Coordinates of C-alpha atoms and ligand atoms in Angstrom, one line a residue:
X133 CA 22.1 -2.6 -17.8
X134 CA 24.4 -3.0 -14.4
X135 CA 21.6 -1.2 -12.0
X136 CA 20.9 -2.9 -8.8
X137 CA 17.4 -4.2 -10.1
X138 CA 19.4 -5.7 -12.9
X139 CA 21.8 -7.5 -10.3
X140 CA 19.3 -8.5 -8.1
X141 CA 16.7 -10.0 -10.7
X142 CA 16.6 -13.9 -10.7
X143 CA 18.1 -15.4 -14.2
X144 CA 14.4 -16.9 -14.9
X145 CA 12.6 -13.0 -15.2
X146 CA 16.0 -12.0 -16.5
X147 CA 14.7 -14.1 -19.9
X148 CA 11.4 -13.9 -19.3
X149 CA 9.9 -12.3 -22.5
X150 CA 6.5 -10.5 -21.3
X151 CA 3.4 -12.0 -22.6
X152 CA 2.1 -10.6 -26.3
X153 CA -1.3 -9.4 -25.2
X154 CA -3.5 -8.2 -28.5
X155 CA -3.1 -4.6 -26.9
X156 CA 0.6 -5.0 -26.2
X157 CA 1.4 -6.0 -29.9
X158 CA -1.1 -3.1 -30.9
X159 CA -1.1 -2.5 -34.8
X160 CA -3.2 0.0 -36.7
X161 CA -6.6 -0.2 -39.3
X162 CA -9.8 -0.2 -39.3
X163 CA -10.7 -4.1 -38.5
X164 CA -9.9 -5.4 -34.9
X165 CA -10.0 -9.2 -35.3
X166 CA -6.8 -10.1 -33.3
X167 CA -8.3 -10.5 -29.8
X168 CA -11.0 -13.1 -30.2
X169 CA -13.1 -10.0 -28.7
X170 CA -17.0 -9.4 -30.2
X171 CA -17.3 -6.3 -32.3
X172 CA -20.2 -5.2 -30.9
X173 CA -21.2 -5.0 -26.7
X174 CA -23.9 -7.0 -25.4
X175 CA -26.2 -4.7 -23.7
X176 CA -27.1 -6.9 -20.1
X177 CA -28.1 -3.7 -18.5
X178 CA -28.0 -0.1 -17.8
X179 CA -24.7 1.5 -17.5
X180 CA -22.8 -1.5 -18.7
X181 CA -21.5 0.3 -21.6
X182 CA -18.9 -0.4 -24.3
X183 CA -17.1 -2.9 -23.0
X184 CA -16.6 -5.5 -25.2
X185 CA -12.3 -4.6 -25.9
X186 CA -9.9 -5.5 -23.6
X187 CA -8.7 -2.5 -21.9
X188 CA -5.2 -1.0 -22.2
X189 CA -2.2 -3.1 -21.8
X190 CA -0.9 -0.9 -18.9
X191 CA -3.4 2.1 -18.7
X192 CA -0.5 4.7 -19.1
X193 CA -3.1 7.8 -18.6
X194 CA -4.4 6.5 -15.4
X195 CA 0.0 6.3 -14.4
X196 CA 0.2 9.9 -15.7
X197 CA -2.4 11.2 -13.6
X198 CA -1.3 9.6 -11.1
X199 CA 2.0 11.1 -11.1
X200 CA 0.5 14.7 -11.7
X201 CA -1.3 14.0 -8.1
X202 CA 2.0 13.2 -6.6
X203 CA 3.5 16.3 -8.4
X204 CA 0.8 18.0 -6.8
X205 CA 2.5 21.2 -5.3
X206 CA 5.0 21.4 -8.1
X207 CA 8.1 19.2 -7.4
X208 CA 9.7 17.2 -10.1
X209 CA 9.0 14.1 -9.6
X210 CA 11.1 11.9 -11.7
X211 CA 10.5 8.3 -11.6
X212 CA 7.7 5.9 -13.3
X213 CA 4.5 4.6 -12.2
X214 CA 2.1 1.5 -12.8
X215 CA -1.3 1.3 -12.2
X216 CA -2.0 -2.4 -10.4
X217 CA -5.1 -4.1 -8.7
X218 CA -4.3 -2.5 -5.2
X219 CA -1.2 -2.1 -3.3
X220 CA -1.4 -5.8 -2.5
X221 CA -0.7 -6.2 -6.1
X222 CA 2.1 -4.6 -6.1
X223 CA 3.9 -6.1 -3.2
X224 CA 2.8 -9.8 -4.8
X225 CA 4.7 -8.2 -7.7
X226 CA 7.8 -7.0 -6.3
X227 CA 8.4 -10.0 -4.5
X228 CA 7.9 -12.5 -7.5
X229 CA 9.8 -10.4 -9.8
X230 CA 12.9 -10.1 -7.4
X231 CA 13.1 -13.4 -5.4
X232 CA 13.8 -16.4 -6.3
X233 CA 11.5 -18.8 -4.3
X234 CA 13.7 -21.3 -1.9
X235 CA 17.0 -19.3 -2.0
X236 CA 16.0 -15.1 -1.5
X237 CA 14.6 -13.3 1.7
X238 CA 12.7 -10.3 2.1
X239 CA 13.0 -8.5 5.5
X240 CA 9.5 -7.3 7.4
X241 CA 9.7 -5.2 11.0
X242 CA 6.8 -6.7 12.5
X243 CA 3.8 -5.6 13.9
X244 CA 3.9 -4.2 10.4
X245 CA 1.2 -5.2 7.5
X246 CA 0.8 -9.0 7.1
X247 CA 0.7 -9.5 3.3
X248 CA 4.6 -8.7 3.5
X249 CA 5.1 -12.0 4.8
X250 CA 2.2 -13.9 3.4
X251 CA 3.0 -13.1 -0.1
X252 CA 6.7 -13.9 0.5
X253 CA 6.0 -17.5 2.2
X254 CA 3.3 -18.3 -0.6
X255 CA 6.4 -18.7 -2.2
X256 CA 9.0 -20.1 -0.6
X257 CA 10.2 -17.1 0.1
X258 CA 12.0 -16.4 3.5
X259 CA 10.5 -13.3 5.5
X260 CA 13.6 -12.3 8.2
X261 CA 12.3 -10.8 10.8
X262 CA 13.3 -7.3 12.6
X263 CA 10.8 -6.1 15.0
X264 CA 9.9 -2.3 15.7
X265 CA 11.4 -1.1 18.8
X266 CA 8.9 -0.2 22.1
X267 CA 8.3 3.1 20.0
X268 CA 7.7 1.4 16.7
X269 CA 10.3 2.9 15.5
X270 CA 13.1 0.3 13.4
X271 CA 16.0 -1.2 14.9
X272 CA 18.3 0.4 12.6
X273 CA 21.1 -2.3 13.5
X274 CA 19.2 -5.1 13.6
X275 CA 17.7 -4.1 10.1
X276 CA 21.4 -3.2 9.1
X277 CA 23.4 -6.0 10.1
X278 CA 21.2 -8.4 7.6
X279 CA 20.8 -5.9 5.0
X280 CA 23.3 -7.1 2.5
X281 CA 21.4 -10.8 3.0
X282 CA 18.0 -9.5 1.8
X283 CA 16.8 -8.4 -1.4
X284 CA 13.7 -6.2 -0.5
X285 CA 13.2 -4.7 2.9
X286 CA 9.5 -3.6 3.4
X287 CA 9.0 -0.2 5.2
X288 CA 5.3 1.0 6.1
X289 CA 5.1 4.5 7.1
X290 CA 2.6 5.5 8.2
X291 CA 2.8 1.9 9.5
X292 CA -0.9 -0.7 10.1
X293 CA -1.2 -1.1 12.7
X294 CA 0.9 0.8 14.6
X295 CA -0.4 4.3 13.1
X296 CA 3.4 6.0 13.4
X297 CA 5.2 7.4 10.5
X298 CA 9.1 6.1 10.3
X299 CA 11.8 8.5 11.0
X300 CA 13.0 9.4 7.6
X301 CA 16.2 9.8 8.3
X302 CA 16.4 6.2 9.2
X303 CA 14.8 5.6 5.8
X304 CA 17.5 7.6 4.0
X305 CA 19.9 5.9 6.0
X306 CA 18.9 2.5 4.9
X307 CA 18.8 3.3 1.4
X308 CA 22.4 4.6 1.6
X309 CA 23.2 1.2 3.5
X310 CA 21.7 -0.9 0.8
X311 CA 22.7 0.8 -2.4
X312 CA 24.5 -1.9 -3.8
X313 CA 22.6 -5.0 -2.4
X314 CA 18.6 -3.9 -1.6
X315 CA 15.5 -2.9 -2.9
X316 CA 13.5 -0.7 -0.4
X317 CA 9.7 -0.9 -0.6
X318 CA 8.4 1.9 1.3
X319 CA 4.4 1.2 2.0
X320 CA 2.3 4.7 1.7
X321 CA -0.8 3.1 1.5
X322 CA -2.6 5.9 4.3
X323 CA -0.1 8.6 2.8
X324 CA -2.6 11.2 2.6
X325 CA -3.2 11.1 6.0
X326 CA 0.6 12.5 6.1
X327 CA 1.3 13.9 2.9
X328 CA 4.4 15.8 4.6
X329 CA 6.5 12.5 4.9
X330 CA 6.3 11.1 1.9
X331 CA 9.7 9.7 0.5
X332 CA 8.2 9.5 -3.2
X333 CA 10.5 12.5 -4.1
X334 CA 13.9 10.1 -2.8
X335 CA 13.3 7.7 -6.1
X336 CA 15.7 10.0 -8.3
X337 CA 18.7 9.8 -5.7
X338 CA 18.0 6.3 -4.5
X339 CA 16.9 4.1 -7.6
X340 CA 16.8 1.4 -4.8
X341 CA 13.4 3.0 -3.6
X342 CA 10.1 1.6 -4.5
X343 CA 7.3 3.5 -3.7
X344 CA 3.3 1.6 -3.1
X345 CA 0.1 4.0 -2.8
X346 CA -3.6 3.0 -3.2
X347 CA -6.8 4.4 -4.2
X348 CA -8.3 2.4 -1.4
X349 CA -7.9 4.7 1.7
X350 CA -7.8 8.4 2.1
X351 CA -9.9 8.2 -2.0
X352 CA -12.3 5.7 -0.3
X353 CA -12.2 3.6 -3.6
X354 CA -11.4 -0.1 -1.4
X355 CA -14.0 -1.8 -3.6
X356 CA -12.2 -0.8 -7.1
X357 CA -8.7 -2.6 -6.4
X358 CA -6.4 0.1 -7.5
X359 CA -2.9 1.3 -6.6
X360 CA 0.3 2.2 -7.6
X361 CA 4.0 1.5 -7.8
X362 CA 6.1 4.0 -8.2
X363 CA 9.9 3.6 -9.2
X364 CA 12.8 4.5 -11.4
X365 CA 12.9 2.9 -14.9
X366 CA 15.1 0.1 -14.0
X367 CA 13.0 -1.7 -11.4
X368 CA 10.0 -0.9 -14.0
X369 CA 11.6 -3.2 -16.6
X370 CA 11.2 -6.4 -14.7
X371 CA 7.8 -5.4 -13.1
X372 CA 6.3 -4.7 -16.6
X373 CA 7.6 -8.2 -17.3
X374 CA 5.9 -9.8 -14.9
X375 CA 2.4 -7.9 -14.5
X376 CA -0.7 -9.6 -15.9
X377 CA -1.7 -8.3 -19.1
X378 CA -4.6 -5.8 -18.8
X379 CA -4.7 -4.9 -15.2
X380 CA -7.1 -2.5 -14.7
X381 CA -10.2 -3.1 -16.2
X382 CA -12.0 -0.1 -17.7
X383 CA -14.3 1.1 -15.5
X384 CA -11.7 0.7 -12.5
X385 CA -9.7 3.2 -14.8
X386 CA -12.2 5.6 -15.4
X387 CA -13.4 5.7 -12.0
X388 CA -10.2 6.4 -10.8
X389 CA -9.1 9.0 -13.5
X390 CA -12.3 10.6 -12.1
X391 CA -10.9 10.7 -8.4
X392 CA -7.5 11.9 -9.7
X393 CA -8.7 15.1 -11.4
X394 CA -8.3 18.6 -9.5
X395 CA -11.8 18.5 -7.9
X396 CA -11.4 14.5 -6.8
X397 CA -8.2 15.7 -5.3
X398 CA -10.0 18.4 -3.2
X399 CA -13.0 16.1 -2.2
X400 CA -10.3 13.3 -0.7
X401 CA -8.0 16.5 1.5
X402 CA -11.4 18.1 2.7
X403 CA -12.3 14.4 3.8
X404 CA -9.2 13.4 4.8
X405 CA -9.5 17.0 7.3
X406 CA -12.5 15.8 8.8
X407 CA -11.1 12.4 9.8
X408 CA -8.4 13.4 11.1
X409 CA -10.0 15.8 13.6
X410 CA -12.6 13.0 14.0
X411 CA -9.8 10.9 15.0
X412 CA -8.3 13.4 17.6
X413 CA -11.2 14.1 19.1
X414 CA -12.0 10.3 19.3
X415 CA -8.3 9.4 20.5
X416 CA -8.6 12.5 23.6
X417 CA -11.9 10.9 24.6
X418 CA -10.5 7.5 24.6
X419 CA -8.1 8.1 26.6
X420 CA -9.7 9.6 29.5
X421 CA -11.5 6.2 30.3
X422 CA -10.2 4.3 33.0
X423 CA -9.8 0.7 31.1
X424 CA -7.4 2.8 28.5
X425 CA -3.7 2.6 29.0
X426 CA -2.5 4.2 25.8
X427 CA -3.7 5.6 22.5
X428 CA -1.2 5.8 20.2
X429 CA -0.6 8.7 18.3
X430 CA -1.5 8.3 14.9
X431 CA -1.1 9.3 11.2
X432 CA -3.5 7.2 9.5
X433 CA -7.6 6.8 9.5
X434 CA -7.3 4.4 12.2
X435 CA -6.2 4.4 16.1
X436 CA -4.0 1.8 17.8
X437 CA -5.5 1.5 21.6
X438 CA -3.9 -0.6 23.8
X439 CA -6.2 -1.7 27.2
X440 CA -5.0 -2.2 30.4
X441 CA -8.2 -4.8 30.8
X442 CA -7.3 -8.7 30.4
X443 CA -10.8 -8.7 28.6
X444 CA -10.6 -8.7 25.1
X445 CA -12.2 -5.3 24.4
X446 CA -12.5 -6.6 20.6
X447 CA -15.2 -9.6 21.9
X448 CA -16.7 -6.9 23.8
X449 CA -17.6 -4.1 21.4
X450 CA -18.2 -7.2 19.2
X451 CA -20.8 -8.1 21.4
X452 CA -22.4 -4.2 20.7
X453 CA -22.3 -4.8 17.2
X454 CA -19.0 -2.7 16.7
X455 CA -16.5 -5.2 14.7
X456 CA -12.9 -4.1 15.0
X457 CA -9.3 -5.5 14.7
X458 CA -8.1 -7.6 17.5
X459 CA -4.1 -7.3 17.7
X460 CA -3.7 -9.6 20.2
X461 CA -1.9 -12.0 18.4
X462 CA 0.9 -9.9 17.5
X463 CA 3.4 -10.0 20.9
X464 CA 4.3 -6.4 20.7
X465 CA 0.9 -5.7 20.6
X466 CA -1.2 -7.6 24.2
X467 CA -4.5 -6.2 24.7
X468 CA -4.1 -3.5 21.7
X469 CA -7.0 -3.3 19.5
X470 CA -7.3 -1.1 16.4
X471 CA -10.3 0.7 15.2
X472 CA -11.1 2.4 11.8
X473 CA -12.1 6.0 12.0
X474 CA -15.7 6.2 11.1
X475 CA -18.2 9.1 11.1
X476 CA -18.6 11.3 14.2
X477 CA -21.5 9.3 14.8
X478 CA -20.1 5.7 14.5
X479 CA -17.4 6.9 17.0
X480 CA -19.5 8.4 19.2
X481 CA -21.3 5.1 19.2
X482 CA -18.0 3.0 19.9
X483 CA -16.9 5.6 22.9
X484 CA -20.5 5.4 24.7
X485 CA -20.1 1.6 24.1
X486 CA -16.4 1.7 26.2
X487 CA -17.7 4.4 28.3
X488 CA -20.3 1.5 29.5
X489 CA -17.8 -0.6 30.1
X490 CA -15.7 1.8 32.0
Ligands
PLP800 C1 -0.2 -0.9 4.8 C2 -1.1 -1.4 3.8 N1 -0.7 -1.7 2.6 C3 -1.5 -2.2 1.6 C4 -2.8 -2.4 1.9 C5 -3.6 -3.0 0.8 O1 -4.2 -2.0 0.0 P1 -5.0 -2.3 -1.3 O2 -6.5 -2.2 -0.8 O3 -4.7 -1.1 -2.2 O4 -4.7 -3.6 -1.8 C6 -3.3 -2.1 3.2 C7 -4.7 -2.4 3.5 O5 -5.2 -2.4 4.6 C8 -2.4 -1.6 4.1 O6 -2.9 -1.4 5.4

């Protein structure tokens, strides 16, 4: 009852009783008539199936299989997982069940993913600031001296858009430092692309660790909206509180129970391998043209390329039909622009297109 997540949970969650979904209450017999659900399915077309129920409450298989995947080579994991509607779920999640709007304040280090801060300022939330140092690695006392102020810090490693993984010793470090006062949110939404520096295994010694993964990168299942948070039981009490009843509808689940079974697994690493040599050989290329002043190295399925032209390269391959991300607007980040790793083909297409340029 005294853990951190208890401490740190506003008084209006603290009472919150969740929401008695049909499923949730459950019950047993042979006549379903508590949902307002029709018995029978409505047949609108091929391969709509039987889906006239509501889905489970909280799809617990889909959370088990999950954490057998990040078991994976044997380690005991011990912490609990959710199944929500993509990893932007789950930071909306952990921000509304932890801060009280007009009074807490997360902590972002910017350029870092934007929904951090949007989902914090949505509401009223204050989003404190402590930007990546030239290296895009964390100020470690900027981040340290407001620590005991801030009641989540979001981490991304490897980090959008900056590609880099965070030193994990700062990570441990910070999760020493805010024991008593901090919940850490560690974003490993392009994980796979760096299975090796995962801090999923930390949950057990730091119950201050939250964990977010998705379906939507290395699996390539954007368009199903599913991810993960991953955390010890105490945080879970006030996110299953707060979570909308029936998540995950059923085809999202069974679609992703199929991705998450051994031969899913291997399909998404022997992928995974081909981007990422896709990726090196792209980043090499890149950075023998003239109008290039860095590519940064990176652990994800995209490249961070900074150009050392005034003209906005984004407008330009935009103008070849190539649409990336233009970083621009971030002030770390003048003239960087950030591009998704495609086939062999598609990049090949994007370096001619710069090699015109050149
Ligand atoms: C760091 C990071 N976290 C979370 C997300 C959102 O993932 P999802 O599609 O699972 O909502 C993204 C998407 O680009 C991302 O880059």
């Amino acid at each position: 009852m005294n853990s951190l997540a208890s401490r740190l949970v506003p008084k209006t969650v603290e009472k919150l009783i969740p929401y008695q979904s049909a499923r949730r209450i459950g019950g047993s017999g042979h006549l379903w008539l508590n949902a307002n659900e029709l018995e029978k399915s409505c047949q609108y077309g091929a391969g709509d199936g039987e889906y006239h129920r509501y889905p489970d409450f909280l799809p617990h298989d889909l959370a088990n299989a999950y954490l057998e995947y990040c078991r994976g080579t044997g380690d005991a994991l011990r912490c609990e997982a959710v199944a929500v509607r993509g990893a932007d779920e789950a930071i909306d999640l952990m921000i509304r069940t932890f801060c009280q709007p007009g009074a807490d304040k997360i902590m972002i280090c910017p350029p870092t993913y934007a929904m951090y801060e949007f989902c914090a300022e949505s509401i009223a939330v204050e989003a404190v600031k402590a930007p990546l140092l030239e290296d895009f690695q964390l100020d470690m006392p900027a981040i340290t001296r407001q620590l005991a102020d801030t009641k989540i810090l979001f981490l991304c490693s490897p980090n959008n858009p900056t590609g880099n993984v965070v030193e994990q010793a700062d990570i441990i470090a910070l999760l020493e430092a805010g024991k008593e006062t901090t919940l850490i949110v560690v974003d490993e939404a392009y994980i796979e692309f760096a299975p090796e520096t995962s801090v999923v295994n930390l949950i057990e010694q730091y119950p201050n660790l939250v964990v977010i993964r998705t379906l939507s990168k290395a699996f390539g299942l954007a368009a199903i909206r599913c991810g993960f948070l991953l955390a010890d039981s105490s945080v879970m009490e006030y996110i299953s509180r707060l979570i909308a009843p029936y998540p995950i509808a059923d085809p999202v689940a069974e679609i992703a129970l199929r991705a998450l079974e051994s031969d899913g697994i291997q399909k998404m690493r022997t992928q995974s391998d081909e981007l990422i040599s896709t990726r090196e050989w792209f980043a090499e290329e890149v950075q023998k043209l003239a109008i290039v002043d860095t590519v940064y190295v990176s652990a994800t399925n995209f490249v961070l390329i900074r150009f050392n032209d005034e003209e906005c390269m984004y407008n330009y391959l935009l103008s070849k039909g190539i649409v990336t991300r233009n970083q621009a607007h971030e002030p770390a980040l003048a003239n960087c622009v950030r591009i998704s790793i495609g086939s062999k083909s598609s990049m090949l297409e994007t370096l001619n297109a710069l090699k015109e340029y050149n």
